[in-house]
Amino acid sequence: MIIGALIYVYLFAALAGSFDFRFGGTWKPLENHPALTLSIIAGAILLVAMLLRVFWRWVKVMWEKAKQGGAILGKPRAYATDVLLPQMGGYVAKVMVVIVFLAAYGIPVTFGSVMSVIGSGQLANVFSLTPGGVGVN
């Protein structure tokens, strides 16, 4: 998650104008439409409360499973050798594959081009329309 966030921060920072928000004028929702803004916020809070109420039993079961799965975090040495190192090795291998394919297709291998390919792959996995990301993976 941290590596993915750093990739997106790099990609947005590398593109000039990424953080220049222009919404077509001086639209100030809190000043011009306070009732609408407050009703949207109240509706969002109500929706979250309703969803928590409906799914609370499921959330409790999943929380217990998460605590069981996260027990390895209490053993830093085991976590480092059994989880962190294999993940890092897999990620390095993934980056190397991207570098090899960029070079094979004659695309200049730069930090920016590698990060663009990895970032676009992450977005494709997040927003895949097929079940389980079939075709993306």
N, CA, C and O of each residue as an XYZ file, in Angstrom:
548
protein
N       0.830     -1.181      0.000
C       0.000      0.000      0.000
C       0.884      1.256      0.000
O       0.617      2.223     -0.715
N       1.935      1.215      0.817
C       2.818      2.374      0.903
C       3.533      2.605     -0.427
O       3.625      3.738     -0.901
N       4.038      1.523     -1.027
C       4.719      1.651     -2.320
C       3.748      2.182     -3.374
O       4.107      3.060     -4.159
N       2.533      1.660     -3.398
C       1.530      2.136     -4.356
C       1.220      3.605     -4.177
O       1.098      4.341     -5.156
N       1.090      4.042     -2.929
C       0.832      5.459     -2.666
C       2.000      6.322     -3.127
O       1.797      7.392     -3.701
N       3.221      5.859     -2.876
C       4.397      6.622     -3.316
C       4.464      6.722     -4.839
O       4.880      7.748     -5.377
N       4.058      5.662     -5.531
C       4.045      5.701     -6.993
C       3.078      6.768     -7.480
O       3.411      7.545     -8.375
N       1.878      6.814     -6.897
C       0.903      7.810     -7.339
C       1.330      9.224     -6.980
O       1.100     10.152     -7.755
N       1.949      9.404     -5.817
C       2.458     10.730     -5.456
C       3.502     11.167     -6.477
O       3.492     12.312     -6.927
N       4.408     10.249     -6.844
C       5.420     10.580     -7.854
C       4.761     10.945     -9.182
O       5.108     11.956     -9.791
N       3.808     10.120     -9.631
C       3.182     10.371    -10.929
C       2.450     11.709    -10.955
O       2.519     12.426    -11.953
N       1.747     12.058     -9.872
C       1.058     13.343     -9.839
C       2.043     14.499     -9.731
O       1.842     15.545    -10.348
N       3.104     14.320     -8.955
C       4.080     15.395     -8.796
C       4.888     15.608    -10.076
O       5.319     16.727    -10.355
N       5.095     14.554    -10.849
C       5.898     14.668    -12.066
C       5.138     15.350    -13.203
O       5.751     15.866    -14.136
N       3.821     15.354    -13.129
C       3.014     15.950    -14.192
C       2.654     17.376    -13.817
O       1.969     17.614    -12.822
N       3.114     18.311    -14.613
C       2.854     19.721    -14.331
C       1.357     20.002    -14.358
O       0.652     19.564    -15.268
N       0.884     20.722    -13.374
C      -0.517     21.107    -13.326
C      -1.443     20.078    -12.717
O      -2.661     20.250    -12.761
N      -0.904     19.012    -12.150
C      -1.749     17.967    -11.572
C      -2.580     18.470    -10.404
O      -3.694     17.998    -10.176
N      -2.041     19.419     -9.674
C      -2.728     19.883     -8.480
C      -3.394     21.244     -8.675
O      -3.797     21.883     -7.703
N      -3.512     21.688     -9.925
C      -4.219     22.932    -10.210
C      -5.679     22.596    -10.478
O      -6.044     22.171    -11.574
N      -6.501     22.793     -9.462
C      -7.914     22.470     -9.608
C      -8.660     23.686    -10.122
O      -8.611     24.757     -9.518
N      -9.347     23.517    -11.233
C     -10.175     24.580    -11.794
C     -11.545     23.983    -12.077
O     -11.720     23.178    -12.992
N     -12.498     24.394    -11.274
C     -13.835     23.854    -11.429
C     -14.755     24.819    -12.165
O     -15.974     24.726    -12.025
N     -14.215     25.718    -12.924
C     -15.029     26.585    -13.758
C     -15.588     27.795    -13.053
O     -16.721     28.186    -13.332
N     -14.864     28.388    -12.174
C     -15.347     29.600    -11.538
C     -15.147     29.565    -10.043
O     -14.368     28.774     -9.510
N     -15.875     30.450     -9.381
C     -15.730     30.562     -7.931
C     -16.923     29.907     -7.253
O     -17.729     30.584     -6.614
N     -17.033     28.622     -7.389
C     -18.124     27.884     -6.773
C     -17.728     27.553     -5.355
O     -16.796     26.779     -5.135
N     -18.408     28.116     -4.410
C     -18.098     27.899     -3.005
C     -19.333     27.281     -2.358
O     -20.258     27.999     -1.975
N     -19.355     25.962     -2.235
C     -20.568     25.298     -1.777
C     -20.989     25.688     -0.363
O     -22.183     25.833     -0.100
N     -20.053     25.859      0.537
C     -20.436     26.184      1.906
C     -21.012     27.584      2.018
O     -21.879     27.832      2.855
N     -20.544     28.495      1.191
C     -21.042     29.865      1.254
C     -22.315     30.040      0.432
O     -23.243     30.724      0.864
N     -22.367     29.423     -0.755
C     -23.494     29.642     -1.655
C     -24.652     28.670     -1.421
O     -25.805     29.014     -1.684
N     -24.364     27.469     -0.934
C     -25.400     26.446     -0.767
C     -25.236     25.718      0.570
O     -24.975     24.515      0.579
N     -25.380     26.405      1.674
C     -25.136     25.746      2.959
C     -26.138     24.634      3.265
O     -25.759     23.605      3.824
N     -27.386     24.819      2.914
C     -28.395     23.785      3.203
C     -28.114     22.524      2.391
O     -28.208     21.415      2.917
N     -27.775     22.685      1.127
C     -27.465     21.535      0.279
C     -26.219     20.813      0.793
O     -26.191     19.583      0.852
N     -25.205     21.567      1.161
C     -23.973     20.971      1.662
C     -24.225     20.194      2.951
O     -23.756     19.065      3.099
N     -24.956     20.787      3.872
C     -25.250     20.113      5.136
C     -26.137     18.888      4.932
O     -25.977     17.885      5.627
N     -27.062     18.962      3.991
C     -27.921     17.789      3.753
C     -27.126     16.646      3.114
O     -27.393     15.479      3.402
N     -26.170     16.960      2.264
C     -25.323     15.914      1.677
C     -24.469     15.265      2.760
O     -24.328     14.043      2.792
N     -23.900     16.076      3.643
C     -23.085     15.534      4.743
C     -23.943     14.675      5.666
O     -23.524     13.588      6.063
N     -25.139     15.150      6.011
C     -26.040     14.381      6.880
C     -26.461     13.080      6.205
O     -26.550     12.040      6.858
N     -26.718     13.133      4.913
C     -27.086     11.920      4.180
C     -25.952     10.911      4.148
O     -26.186      9.708      4.267
N     -24.733     11.386      3.990
C     -23.579     10.485      3.982
C     -23.402      9.824      5.347
O     -23.133      8.625      5.426
N     -23.553     10.598      6.419
C     -23.447     10.035      7.770
C     -24.547      9.012      8.007
O     -24.291      7.948      8.570
N     -25.763      9.320      7.587
C     -26.884      8.390      7.732
C     -26.643      7.110      6.944
O     -26.925      6.019      7.438
N     -26.130      7.229      5.739
C     -25.841      6.052      4.913
C     -24.780      5.168      5.557
O     -24.933      3.947      5.593
N     -23.706      5.772      6.067
C     -22.662      4.992      6.733
C     -23.225      4.301      7.967
O     -22.918      3.135      8.214
N     -24.050      5.007      8.750
C     -24.649      4.408      9.941
C     -25.552      3.230      9.564
O     -25.527      2.195     10.230
N     -26.340      3.378      8.516
C     -27.217      2.285      8.071
C     -26.407      1.088      7.592
O     -26.739     -0.055      7.909
N     -25.357      1.341      6.838
C     -24.527      0.244      6.350
C     -23.831     -0.479      7.496
O     -23.736     -1.706      7.485
N     -23.345      0.267      8.482
C     -22.725     -0.367      9.641
C     -23.733     -1.231     10.398
O     -23.404     -2.329     10.848
N     -24.941     -0.737     10.533
C     -25.975     -1.493     11.240
C     -26.316     -2.783     10.497
O     -26.476     -3.836     11.113
N     -26.426     -2.695      9.183
C     -26.780     -3.870      8.386
C     -25.651     -4.893      8.378
O     -25.892     -6.095      8.491
N     -24.436     -4.417      8.244
C     -23.304     -5.324      8.085
C     -22.516     -5.537      9.372
O     -21.411     -6.076      9.301
N     -23.012     -5.149     10.540
C     -22.236     -5.204     11.762
C     -21.776     -6.621     12.104
O     -20.623     -6.820     12.486
N     -22.679     -7.616     11.970
C     -22.299     -8.998     12.263
C     -21.147     -9.438     11.362
O     -20.193    -10.066     11.821
N     -21.244     -9.109     10.099
C     -20.197     -9.458      9.143
C     -18.894     -8.754      9.493
O     -17.820     -9.346      9.389
N     -18.982     -7.485      9.909
C     -17.787     -6.723     10.269
C     -17.106     -7.370     11.478
O     -15.879     -7.457     11.515
N     -17.881     -7.823     12.463
C     -17.297     -8.463     13.647
C     -16.580     -9.759     13.268
O     -15.490    -10.029     13.773
N     -17.179    -10.562     12.386
C     -16.540    -11.815     11.940
C     -15.247    -11.511     11.191
O     -14.221    -12.148     11.428
N     -15.300    -10.543     10.295
C     -14.112    -10.199      9.521
C     -13.019     -9.608     10.417
O     -11.833     -9.825     10.169
N     -13.411     -8.864     11.457
C     -12.431     -8.299     12.369
C     -11.696     -9.409     13.114
O     -10.482     -9.327     13.304
N     -12.420    -10.447     13.539
C     -11.781    -11.575     14.223
C     -10.808    -12.299     13.282
O      -9.716    -12.689     13.693
N     -11.206    -12.472     12.035
C     -10.320    -13.105     11.054
C      -9.084    -12.238     10.808
O      -7.977    -12.755     10.660
N      -9.276    -10.922     10.763
C      -8.151    -10.014     10.545
C      -7.185    -10.065     11.725
O      -5.970    -10.018     11.533
N      -7.715    -10.162     12.945
C      -6.834    -10.262     14.109
C      -6.051    -11.565     14.081
O      -4.876    -11.595     14.447
N      -6.699    -12.639     13.646
C      -6.006    -13.928     13.553
C      -4.923    -13.869     12.476
O      -3.808    -14.345     12.690
N      -5.244    -13.291     11.331
C      -4.278    -13.184     10.248
C      -3.156    -12.208     10.547
O      -2.040    -12.374     10.055
N      -3.443    -11.184     11.356
C      -2.434    -10.187     11.681
C      -1.580    -10.557     12.876
O      -0.746     -9.762     13.310
N      -1.774    -11.756     13.419
C      -1.001    -12.172     14.595
C       0.494    -12.220     14.305
O       1.309    -12.059     15.213
N       0.853    -12.440     13.053
C       2.280    -12.515     12.720
C       2.971    -11.167     12.927
O       4.192    -11.117     13.077
N       2.214    -10.087     12.935
C       2.818     -8.773     13.170
C       3.381     -8.658     14.580
O       4.214     -7.790     14.842
N       2.941     -9.517     15.487
C       3.474     -9.530     16.842
C       4.833    -10.206     16.926
O       5.490    -10.161     17.966
N       5.254    -10.832     15.838
C       6.560    -11.504     15.781
C       7.369    -10.874     14.641
O       7.349    -11.379     13.518
N       8.074     -9.782     14.920
C       8.750     -9.039     13.852
C       9.727     -9.880     13.023
O       9.808     -9.711     11.806
N      10.460    -10.771     13.665
C      11.435    -11.582     12.920
C      10.718    -12.529     11.950
O      11.126    -12.661     10.796
N       9.663    -13.180     12.413
C       8.895    -14.081     11.552
C       8.226    -13.304     10.423
O       8.174    -13.772      9.286
N       7.712    -12.112     10.742
C       7.081    -11.288      9.713
C       8.101    -10.913      8.630
O       7.811    -10.994      7.436
N       9.290    -10.505      9.064
C      10.311    -10.081      8.100
C      10.732    -11.226      7.196
O      10.869    -11.038      5.986
N      10.943    -12.419      7.767
C      11.442    -13.530      6.956
C      10.350    -14.238      6.164
O      10.599    -14.706      5.054
N       9.142    -14.321      6.720
C       8.076    -15.087      6.056
C       7.158    -14.246      5.182
O       6.500    -14.776      4.287
N       7.107    -12.937      5.432
C       6.168    -12.089      4.681
C       6.895    -10.984      3.919
O       6.770    -10.882      2.699
N       7.653    -10.160      4.637
C       8.226     -8.962      4.033
C       9.261     -9.273      2.951
O       9.193     -8.714      1.857
N      10.204    -10.143      3.239
C      11.240    -10.461      2.243
C      10.672    -11.106      0.978
O      11.061    -10.702     -0.118
N       9.767    -12.095      1.076
C       9.181    -12.630     -0.165
C       8.387    -11.583     -0.956
O       8.414    -11.578     -2.186
N       7.678    -10.695     -0.239
C       6.944     -9.643     -0.944
C       7.890     -8.694     -1.656
O       7.649     -8.304     -2.798
N       8.959     -8.328     -0.984
C       9.932     -7.436     -1.615
C      10.576     -8.102     -2.821
O      10.783     -7.458     -3.849
N      10.895     -9.390     -2.702
C      11.475    -10.113     -3.834
C      10.529    -10.174     -5.017
O      10.938     -9.991     -6.164
N       9.259    -10.433     -4.730
C       8.260    -10.466     -5.800
C       8.086     -9.104     -6.465
O       7.919     -9.023     -7.682
N       8.126     -8.033     -5.671
C       7.965     -6.704     -6.232
C       9.161     -6.318     -7.090
O       9.003     -5.722     -8.156
N      10.359     -6.660     -6.622
C      11.562     -6.389     -7.415
C      11.506     -7.158     -8.732
O      11.867     -6.622     -9.780
N      11.054     -8.415     -8.684
C      10.918     -9.203     -9.911
C       9.908     -8.565    -10.857
O      10.123     -8.545    -12.069
N       8.806     -8.043    -10.315
C       7.795     -7.378    -11.133
C       8.381     -6.148    -11.833
O       8.135     -5.927    -13.018
N       9.147     -5.362    -11.101
C       9.777     -4.171    -11.683
C      10.767     -4.573    -12.764
O      10.845     -3.918    -13.804
N      11.520     -5.632    -12.537
C      12.491     -6.105    -13.530
C      11.789     -6.574    -14.810
O      12.280     -6.337    -15.914
N      10.654     -7.232    -14.660
C       9.891     -7.656    -15.842
C       9.435     -6.443    -16.644
O       9.504     -6.444    -17.873
N       8.968     -5.409    -15.948
C       8.552     -4.176    -16.640
C       9.739     -3.571    -17.385
O       9.599     -3.141    -18.530
N      10.902     -3.536    -16.743
C      12.098     -2.978    -17.383
C      12.477     -3.777    -18.627
O      12.814     -3.196    -19.658
N      12.423     -5.106    -18.536
C      12.772     -5.952    -19.683
C      11.807     -5.716    -20.841
O      12.230     -5.619    -21.993
N      10.501     -5.622    -20.536
C       9.541     -5.407    -21.612
C       9.663     -4.015    -22.227
O       9.519     -3.860    -23.439
N       9.925     -3.010    -21.407
C      10.132     -1.671    -21.970
C      11.322     -1.674    -22.921
O      11.248     -1.124    -24.020
N      12.408     -2.291    -22.499
C      13.595     -2.359    -23.355
C      13.328     -3.183    -24.604
O      13.796     -2.828    -25.685
N      12.582     -4.276    -24.476
C      12.304     -5.138    -25.624
C      11.480     -4.417    -26.682
O      11.641     -4.680    -27.874
N      10.598     -3.511    -26.263
C       9.784     -2.769    -27.221
C      10.413     -1.445    -27.628
O       9.785     -0.641    -28.317
N      11.649     -1.217    -27.204
C      12.358     -0.015    -27.619
C      11.892      1.247    -26.919
O      12.151      2.347    -27.408
N      11.224      1.122    -25.805
C      10.774      2.278    -25.035
C      11.891      2.642    -24.063
O      12.424      1.764    -23.384
N      12.255      3.919    -23.986
C      13.331      4.307    -23.072
C      13.009      3.897    -21.627
O      11.929      4.183    -21.108
N      13.961      3.231    -21.006
C      13.772      2.775    -19.629
C      14.230      3.887    -18.694
O      15.423      4.054    -18.439
N      13.269      4.635    -18.195
C      13.539      5.681    -17.215
C      12.696      5.394    -15.980
O      11.772      4.581    -16.011
N      13.031      6.071    -14.909
C      12.250      5.901    -13.682
C      10.794      6.254    -13.935
O       9.893      5.557    -13.469
N      10.559      7.340    -14.676
C       9.189      7.770    -14.973
C       8.429      6.769    -15.807
O       7.253      6.520    -15.542
N       9.074      6.176    -16.823
C       8.364      5.212    -17.662
C       8.041      3.944    -16.884
O       6.969      3.367    -17.063
N       8.954      3.505    -16.025
C       8.696      2.315    -15.209
C       7.543      2.588    -14.237
O       6.651      1.753    -14.088
N       7.555      3.741    -13.583
C       6.499      4.078    -12.631
C       5.155      4.245    -13.340
O       4.115      3.911    -12.772
N       5.162      4.755    -14.567
C       3.913      4.892    -15.321
C       3.307      3.532    -15.634
O       2.096      3.349    -15.509
N       4.135      2.583    -16.037
C       3.634      1.239    -16.347
C       3.119      0.558    -15.085
O       2.049     -0.050    -15.104
N       3.863      0.653    -13.998
C       3.430      0.018    -12.748
C       2.156      0.680    -12.223
O       1.238     -0.009    -11.776
N       2.097      2.005    -12.274
C       0.900      2.716    -11.829
C      -0.317      2.386    -12.664
O      -1.411      2.228    -12.120
N      -0.154      2.276    -13.983
C      -1.302      1.932    -14.830
C      -1.759      0.503    -14.575
O      -2.952      0.210    -14.650
N      -0.816     -0.392    -14.272
C      -1.195     -1.761    -13.921
C      -1.970     -1.808    -12.623
O      -2.926     -2.574    -12.499
N      -1.572     -0.997    -11.650
C      -2.304     -0.945    -10.384
C      -3.711     -0.413    -10.598
O      -4.664     -0.950    -10.034
N      -3.857      0.627    -11.399
C      -5.192      1.158    -11.683
C      -6.050      0.135    -12.406
O      -7.244      0.019    -12.129
N      -5.455     -0.608    -13.327
C      -6.216     -1.631    -14.040
C      -6.712     -2.703    -13.078
O      -7.808     -3.233    -13.262
N      -5.931     -3.030    -12.063
C      -6.367     -4.014    -11.074
C      -7.454     -3.465    -10.171
O      -8.369     -4.195     -9.790
N      -7.370     -2.199     -9.824
C      -8.353     -1.602     -8.930
C      -9.696     -1.441     -9.628
O     -10.739     -1.717     -9.034
N      -9.684     -1.004    -10.862
C     -10.908     -0.704    -11.577
C     -11.233     -1.722    -12.667
O     -11.823     -1.369    -13.688
N     -10.858     -2.969    -12.458
C     -11.160     -3.970    -13.469
C     -12.649     -4.286    -13.475
O     -13.277     -4.350    -12.419
N     -13.201     -4.478    -14.637
C     -14.627     -4.738    -14.777
C     -14.937     -6.225    -14.850
O     -16.103     -6.619    -14.822
N     -13.918     -7.042    -14.942
C     -14.136     -8.485    -15.032
C     -14.017     -9.113    -13.655
O     -13.320     -8.574    -12.795
N     -14.681    -10.241    -13.425
C     -14.596    -10.879    -12.103
C     -13.171    -11.294    -11.777
O     -12.534    -12.011    -12.549
N     -12.677    -10.846    -10.646
C     -11.329    -11.214    -10.236
C     -10.236    -10.582    -11.063
O      -9.078    -10.986    -10.954
N     -10.563     -9.609    -11.882
C      -9.545     -8.970    -12.713
C      -9.033     -9.864    -13.821
O      -7.880     -9.740    -14.235
N      -9.885    -10.778    -14.313
C      -9.472    -11.697    -15.369
C      -9.015    -10.874    -16.571
O      -9.716     -9.963    -17.010
N      -7.870    -11.190    -17.084
C      -7.326    -10.451    -18.210
C      -6.322     -9.404    -17.785
O      -5.412     -9.072    -18.544
N      -6.475     -8.876    -16.571
C      -5.528     -7.893    -16.054
C      -4.323     -8.623    -15.480
O      -3.177     -8.242    -15.718
N      -4.598     -9.671    -14.726
C      -3.513    -10.431    -14.103
C      -3.012    -11.444    -15.081
O      -2.093    -12.201    -14.770
